[in-house]
XYZ file of C-alpha atoms in Angstrom:
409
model
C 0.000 0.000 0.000
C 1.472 3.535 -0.596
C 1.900 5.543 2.093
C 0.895 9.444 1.589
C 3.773 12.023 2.504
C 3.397 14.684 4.263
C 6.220 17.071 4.597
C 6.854 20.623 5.990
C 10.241 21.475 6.249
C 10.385 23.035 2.207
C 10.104 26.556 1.071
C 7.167 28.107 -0.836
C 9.056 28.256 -3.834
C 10.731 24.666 -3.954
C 6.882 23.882 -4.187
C 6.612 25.923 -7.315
C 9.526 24.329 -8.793
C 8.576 21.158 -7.756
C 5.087 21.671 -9.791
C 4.322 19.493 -12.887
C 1.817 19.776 -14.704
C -0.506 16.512 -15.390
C 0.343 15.289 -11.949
C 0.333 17.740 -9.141
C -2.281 20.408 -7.324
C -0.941 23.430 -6.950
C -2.279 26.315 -4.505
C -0.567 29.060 -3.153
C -2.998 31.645 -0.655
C -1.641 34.400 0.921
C -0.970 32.272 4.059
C 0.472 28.816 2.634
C 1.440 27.293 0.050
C 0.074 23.260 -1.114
C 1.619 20.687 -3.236
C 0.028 17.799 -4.283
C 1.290 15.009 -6.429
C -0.038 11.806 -7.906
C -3.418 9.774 -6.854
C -3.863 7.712 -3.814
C -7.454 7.226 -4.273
C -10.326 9.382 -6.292
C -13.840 10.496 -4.755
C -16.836 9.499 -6.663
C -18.938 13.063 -8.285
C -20.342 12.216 -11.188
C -23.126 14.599 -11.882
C -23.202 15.972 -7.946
C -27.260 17.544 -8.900
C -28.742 16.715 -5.036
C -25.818 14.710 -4.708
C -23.485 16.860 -2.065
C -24.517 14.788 0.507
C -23.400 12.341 -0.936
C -19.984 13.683 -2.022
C -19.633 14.254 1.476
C -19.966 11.196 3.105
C -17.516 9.845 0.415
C -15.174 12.486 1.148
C -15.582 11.328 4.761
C -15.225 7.656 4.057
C -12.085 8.167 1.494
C -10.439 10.531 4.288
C -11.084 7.696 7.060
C -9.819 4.901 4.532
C -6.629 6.437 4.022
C -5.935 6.920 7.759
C -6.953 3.913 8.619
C -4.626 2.617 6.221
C -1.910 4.550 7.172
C -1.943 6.751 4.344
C -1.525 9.908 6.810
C -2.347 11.339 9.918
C -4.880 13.778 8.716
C -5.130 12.844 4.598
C -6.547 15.617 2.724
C -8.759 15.382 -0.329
C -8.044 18.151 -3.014
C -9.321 19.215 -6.689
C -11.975 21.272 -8.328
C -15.296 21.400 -8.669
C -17.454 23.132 -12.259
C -20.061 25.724 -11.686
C -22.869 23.702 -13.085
C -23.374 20.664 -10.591
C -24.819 18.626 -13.733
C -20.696 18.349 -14.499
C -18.792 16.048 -12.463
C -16.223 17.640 -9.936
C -12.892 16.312 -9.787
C -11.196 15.586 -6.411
C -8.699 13.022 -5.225
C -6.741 12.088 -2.283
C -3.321 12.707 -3.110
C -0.070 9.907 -2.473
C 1.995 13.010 -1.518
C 1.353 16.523 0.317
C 3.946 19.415 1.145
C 2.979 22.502 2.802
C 4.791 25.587 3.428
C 4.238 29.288 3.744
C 3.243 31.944 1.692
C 5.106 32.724 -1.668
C 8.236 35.462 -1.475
C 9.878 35.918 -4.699
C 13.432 36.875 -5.283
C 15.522 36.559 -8.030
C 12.875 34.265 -9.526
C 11.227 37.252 -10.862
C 13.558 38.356 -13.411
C 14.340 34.775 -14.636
C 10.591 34.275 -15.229
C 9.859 37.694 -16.874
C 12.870 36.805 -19.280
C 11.369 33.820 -20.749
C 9.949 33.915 -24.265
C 6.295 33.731 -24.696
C 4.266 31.914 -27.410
C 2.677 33.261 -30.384
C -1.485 32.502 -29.965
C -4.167 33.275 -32.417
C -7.035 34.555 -30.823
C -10.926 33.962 -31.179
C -13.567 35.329 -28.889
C -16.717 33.060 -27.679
C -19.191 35.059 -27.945
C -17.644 38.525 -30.693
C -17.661 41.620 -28.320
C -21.007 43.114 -30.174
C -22.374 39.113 -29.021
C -21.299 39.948 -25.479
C -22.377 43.536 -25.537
C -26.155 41.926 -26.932
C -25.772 39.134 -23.850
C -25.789 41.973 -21.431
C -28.562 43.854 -22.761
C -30.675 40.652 -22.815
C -29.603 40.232 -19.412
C -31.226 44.357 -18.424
C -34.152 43.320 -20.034
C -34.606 40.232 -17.454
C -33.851 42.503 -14.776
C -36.320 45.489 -16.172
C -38.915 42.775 -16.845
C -38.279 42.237 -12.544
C -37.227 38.543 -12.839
C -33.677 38.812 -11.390
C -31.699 41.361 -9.363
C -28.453 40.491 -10.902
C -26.668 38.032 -13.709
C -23.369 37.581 -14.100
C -22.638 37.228 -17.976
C -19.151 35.756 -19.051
C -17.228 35.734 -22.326
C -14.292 33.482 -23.427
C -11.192 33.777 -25.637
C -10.057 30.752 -27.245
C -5.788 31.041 -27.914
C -3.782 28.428 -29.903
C -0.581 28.428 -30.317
C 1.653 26.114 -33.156
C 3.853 25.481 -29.864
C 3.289 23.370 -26.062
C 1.933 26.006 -23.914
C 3.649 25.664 -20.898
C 1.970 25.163 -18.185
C 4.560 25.191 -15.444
C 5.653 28.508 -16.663
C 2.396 30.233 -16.529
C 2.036 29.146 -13.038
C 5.491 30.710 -11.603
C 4.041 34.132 -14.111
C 0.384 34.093 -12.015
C 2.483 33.542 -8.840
C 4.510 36.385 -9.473
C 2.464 38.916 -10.994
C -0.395 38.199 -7.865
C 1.095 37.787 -4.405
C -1.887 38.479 -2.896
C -4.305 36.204 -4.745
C -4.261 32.697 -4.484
C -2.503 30.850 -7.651
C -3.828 27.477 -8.355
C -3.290 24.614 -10.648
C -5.392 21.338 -10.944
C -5.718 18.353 -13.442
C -8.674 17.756 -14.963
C -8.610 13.896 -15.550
C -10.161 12.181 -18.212
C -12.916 9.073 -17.435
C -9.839 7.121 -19.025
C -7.453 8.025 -16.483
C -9.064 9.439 -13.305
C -7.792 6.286 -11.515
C -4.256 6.856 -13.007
C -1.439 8.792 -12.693
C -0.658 9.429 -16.688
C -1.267 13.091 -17.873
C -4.407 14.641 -17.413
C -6.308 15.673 -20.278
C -6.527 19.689 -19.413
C -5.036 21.917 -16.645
C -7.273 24.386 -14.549
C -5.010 27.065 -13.365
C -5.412 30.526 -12.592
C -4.939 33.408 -9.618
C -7.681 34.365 -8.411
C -8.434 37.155 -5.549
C -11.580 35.469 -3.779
C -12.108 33.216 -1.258
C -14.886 31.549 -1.234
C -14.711 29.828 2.459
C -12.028 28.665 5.041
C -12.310 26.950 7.886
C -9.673 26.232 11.067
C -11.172 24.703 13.710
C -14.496 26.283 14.791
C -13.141 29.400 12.535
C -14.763 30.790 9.108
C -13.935 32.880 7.188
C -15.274 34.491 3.605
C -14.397 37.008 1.588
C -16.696 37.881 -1.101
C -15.741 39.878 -3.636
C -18.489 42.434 -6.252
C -17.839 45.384 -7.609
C -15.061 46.227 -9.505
C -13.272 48.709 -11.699
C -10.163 49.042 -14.074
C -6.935 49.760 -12.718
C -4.731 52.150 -14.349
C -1.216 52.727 -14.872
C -1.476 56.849 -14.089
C -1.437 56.918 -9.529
C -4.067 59.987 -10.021
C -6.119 58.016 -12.552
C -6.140 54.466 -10.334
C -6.646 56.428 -6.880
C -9.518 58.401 -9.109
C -11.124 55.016 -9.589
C -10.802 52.923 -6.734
C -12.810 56.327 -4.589
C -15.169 56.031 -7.615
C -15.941 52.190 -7.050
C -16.102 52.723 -3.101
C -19.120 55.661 -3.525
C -20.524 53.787 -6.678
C -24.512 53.568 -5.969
C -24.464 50.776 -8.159
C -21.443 49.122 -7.484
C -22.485 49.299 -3.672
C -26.099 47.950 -4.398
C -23.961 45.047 -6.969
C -21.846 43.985 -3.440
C -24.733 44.405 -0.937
C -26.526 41.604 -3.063
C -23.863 39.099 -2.385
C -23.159 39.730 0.936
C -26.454 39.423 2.463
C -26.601 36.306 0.338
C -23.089 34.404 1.616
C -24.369 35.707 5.426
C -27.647 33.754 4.887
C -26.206 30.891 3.596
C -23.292 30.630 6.667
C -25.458 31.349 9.165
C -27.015 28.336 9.951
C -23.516 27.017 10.384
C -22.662 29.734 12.786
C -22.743 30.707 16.634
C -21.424 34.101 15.800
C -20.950 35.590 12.330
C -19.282 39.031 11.715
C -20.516 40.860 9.126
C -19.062 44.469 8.448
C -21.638 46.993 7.685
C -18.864 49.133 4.869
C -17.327 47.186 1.820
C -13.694 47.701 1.596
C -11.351 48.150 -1.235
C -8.536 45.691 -2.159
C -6.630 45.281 -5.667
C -5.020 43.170 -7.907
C -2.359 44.192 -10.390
C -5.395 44.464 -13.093
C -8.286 45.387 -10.332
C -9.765 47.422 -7.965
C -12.885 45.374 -6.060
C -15.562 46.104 -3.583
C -14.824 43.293 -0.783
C -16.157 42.232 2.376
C -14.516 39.586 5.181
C -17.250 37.959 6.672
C -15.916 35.731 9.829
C -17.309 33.915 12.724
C -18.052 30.701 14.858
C -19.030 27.017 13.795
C -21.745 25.786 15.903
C -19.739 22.457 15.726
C -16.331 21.038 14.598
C -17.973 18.187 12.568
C -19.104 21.079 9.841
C -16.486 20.946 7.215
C -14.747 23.014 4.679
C -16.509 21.656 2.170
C -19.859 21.347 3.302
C -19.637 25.136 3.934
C -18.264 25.647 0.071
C -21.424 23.726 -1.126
C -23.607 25.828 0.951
C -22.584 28.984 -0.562
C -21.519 27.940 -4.373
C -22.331 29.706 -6.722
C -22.662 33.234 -5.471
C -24.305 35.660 -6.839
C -21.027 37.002 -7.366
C -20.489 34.618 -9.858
C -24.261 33.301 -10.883
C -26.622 36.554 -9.741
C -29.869 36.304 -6.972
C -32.253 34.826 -7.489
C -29.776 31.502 -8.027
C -31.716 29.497 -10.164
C -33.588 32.364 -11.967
C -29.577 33.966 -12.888
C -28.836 29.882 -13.851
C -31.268 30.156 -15.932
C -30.631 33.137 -17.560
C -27.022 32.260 -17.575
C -27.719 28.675 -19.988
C -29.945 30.626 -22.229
C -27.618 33.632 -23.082
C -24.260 32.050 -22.640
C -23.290 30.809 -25.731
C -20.446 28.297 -24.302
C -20.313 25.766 -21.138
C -18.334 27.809 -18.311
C -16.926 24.210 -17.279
C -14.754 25.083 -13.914
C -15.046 28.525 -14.521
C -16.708 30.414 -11.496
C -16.612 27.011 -9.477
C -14.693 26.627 -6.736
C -10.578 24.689 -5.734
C -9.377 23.902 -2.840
C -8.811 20.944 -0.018
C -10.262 19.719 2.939
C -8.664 17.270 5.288
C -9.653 14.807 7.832
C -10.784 17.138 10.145
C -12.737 19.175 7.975
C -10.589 22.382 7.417
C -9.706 23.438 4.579
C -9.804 26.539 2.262
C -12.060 26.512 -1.432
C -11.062 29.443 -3.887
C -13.329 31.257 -6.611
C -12.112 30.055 -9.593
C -12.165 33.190 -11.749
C -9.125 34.754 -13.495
C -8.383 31.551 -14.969
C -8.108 29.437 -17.850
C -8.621 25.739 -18.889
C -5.366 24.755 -21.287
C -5.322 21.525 -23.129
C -1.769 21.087 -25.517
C -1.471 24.317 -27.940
C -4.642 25.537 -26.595
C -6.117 28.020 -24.123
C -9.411 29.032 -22.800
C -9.745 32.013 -21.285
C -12.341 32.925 -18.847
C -13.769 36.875 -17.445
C -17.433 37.646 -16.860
C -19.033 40.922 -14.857
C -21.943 41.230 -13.216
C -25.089 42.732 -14.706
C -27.599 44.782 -12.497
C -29.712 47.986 -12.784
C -27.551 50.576 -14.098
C -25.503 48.543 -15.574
C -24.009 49.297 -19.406
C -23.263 47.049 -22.041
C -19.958 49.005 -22.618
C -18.681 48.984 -18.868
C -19.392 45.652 -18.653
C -17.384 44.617 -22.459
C -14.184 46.594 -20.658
C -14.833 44.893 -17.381
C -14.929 41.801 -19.018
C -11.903 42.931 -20.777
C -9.552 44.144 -18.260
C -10.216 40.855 -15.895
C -8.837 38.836 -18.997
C -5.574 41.147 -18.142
C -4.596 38.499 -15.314
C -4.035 36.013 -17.648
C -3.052 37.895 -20.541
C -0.176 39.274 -18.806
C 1.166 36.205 -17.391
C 0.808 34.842 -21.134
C 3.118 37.884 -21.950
C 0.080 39.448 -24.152
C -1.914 42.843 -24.109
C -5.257 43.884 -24.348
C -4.697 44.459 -28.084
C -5.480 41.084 -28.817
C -8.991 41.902 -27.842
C -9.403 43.913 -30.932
């Protein structure tokens, strides 16, 4: 039987290096940093629709089957799971874990910005004039008083005549967002799920939301709506991120999905700590609205996972009402969002564990990317501010690709 490792004693960025793609889990938070690598054992989801119950329990009985066989202490489970729960989700126990803390570059940096970058030809699912007609469709819904908010996504698909690689874009994300939390996970194949042989596509991205953590009796989540541009001119950017903070719309946009993550944590909760004020915070592309919501389990069986189910999707990522913005969201989508706007992360053995947003990111397969950015639509929303939302979230990627916004055009 193998035995799971479980090692500490390795810096942040050994774990980066370490990273290959096909066969490890990579996440970085601003706290930690996880490596996972190969497949000790995988967790039934096929289609989880009224299922997470049942993903549960066999993420419970997995996690106790691999400590009672000695795999590990406190095994952890790790992997991804798609925005639409009629997709399977994708989550393993690993045969080996390292942990160590957060991320600090140092030379690093240079090396990786000196590397050459592939040459990608570009094509955008749905055209911006599609995407532009997608959010007006999505006004009309909210006029018409079915929804309060949608969030409507676009996608651009890159190919390239050469490998993209995938261990380099990872150490770019890591770099270029220190503050987010970089990720990587395999997206196996029916064919080799059980396996350790490459998987079929890569999930990777940085994203700056956390869904949910939980350490002990302690939760925490940080939802993020809201955002604006960032720009290279101090003036400009500071202009902005005081616009997006007294925003009437922008304000209304965050309220919605804060009163809707509080509701769904707490029944969970002893205590919960909701801030009355949004606050800003930023990415190298972004300035968003956000709001750290913390507070008390009501008992230390309630896991990491369960809480992520409770809360996925958001409206930050789906709109209110949830199966109303669904709706809306199969109709006028013209593409399957896959594990876009789902959620990555781990739980272990004692139910902690940290699940991720998975937005800024992009599903690559061999010579071929695809890219993910959506905004969320509400009263007072235009189809123009939400094209160069849409536009300026793709940056994340884009510039750890070594690409512009031109490519847009």
């Amino acid at each position: 039987m193998m035995k799971t490792k479980t090692i500490n004693h390795v810096t942040a960025e050994q774990l980066l290096a370490e990273y290959k793609a096909g066969t490890s889990f990579f996440l970085a938070s601003p706290h930690k940093t996880l490596l996972a690598q190969g497949i000790f054992a995988t967790v039934p989801t096929d289609g989880y629709e009224h299922k997470q119950m049942q993903i549960l329990e066999h993420v419970k009985k997995v996690l106790q089957d691999a400590k009672q066989h000695g795999i590990s202490d406190n095994p952890i489970v790790v992997g991804a799971i798609p925005f639409d729960h009629m997709y399977s989700a994708q989550l393993i126990v690993p045969s080996e874990v390292k942990w160590s803390g957060p991320l600090l570059f140092g030379q690093l940096n240079s090396q990786i910005e000196q590397n050459v970058t592939n040459e990608y030809e570009v094509k955008p699912v749905p055209s911006p004039q599609e995407y532009e007609n997608a959010v007006e469709q999505g006004l009309s819904r909210i006029k018409a008083g079915d929804l309060r908010k949608v969030v409507l996504s676009r996608s651009l698909h890159l190919t390239s005549s050469e490998k993209v690689d995938i261990s380099h874009l990872l150490r770019k994300l890591a770099v270029h967002n220190p503050n987010g939390y970089t990720f990587a996970a395999e997206l196996l194949s029916e064919a080799n799920k059980a396996s350790e042989t490459k998987g079929s596509r890569t999930l990777l991205g940085a994203s700056p939301e956390l869904l949910v953590s939980k350490s002990g009796l302690q939760v925490i989540a940080n939802p993020l709506a809201g955002s604006a541009p960032r720009s290279e001119d101090p003036e400009e950017d500071q202009r902005r991120a005081n616009a997006l903070l007294s925003s009437a719309k922008n304000r209304h946009e965050h309220a919605v999905v804060i009163e809707a993550v509080a509701n769904a944590l707490r029944p969970f909760c002893k205590t919960l700590n909701v801030p009355e004020e949004p606050s800003l915070i930023h990415t190298e592309t972004m300035w968003h609205l956000s709001t750290v919501i913390s507070g008390e389990l009501s008992s230390p069986s309630i896991t990491s996972l369960e809480l992520a189910f409770a809360l996925h999707p958001t409206p930050a990522v789906c709109g209110t009402p949830t199966q109303l913005a669904k709706k809306a969201i199969q109709e006028i989508e013209p593409f399957e969002r896959g594990f876009f706007t789902g959620m990555v992360g781990w739980c272990d053995g004692e139910g902690d564990g940290e699940w991720i947003v998975t937005i800024r990111c992009a599903e690559v397969e061999d010579y071929s990317l695809r890219l993910f950015a959506g905004a969320g639509v509400v009263e007072g929303s235009t189809p123009e501010e939400e094209l160069a939302e849409t536009s300026a979230k793709f940056r994340t990627m884009l510039l750890a690709m070594g690409l512009n916004n031109d490519i847009l055009k």
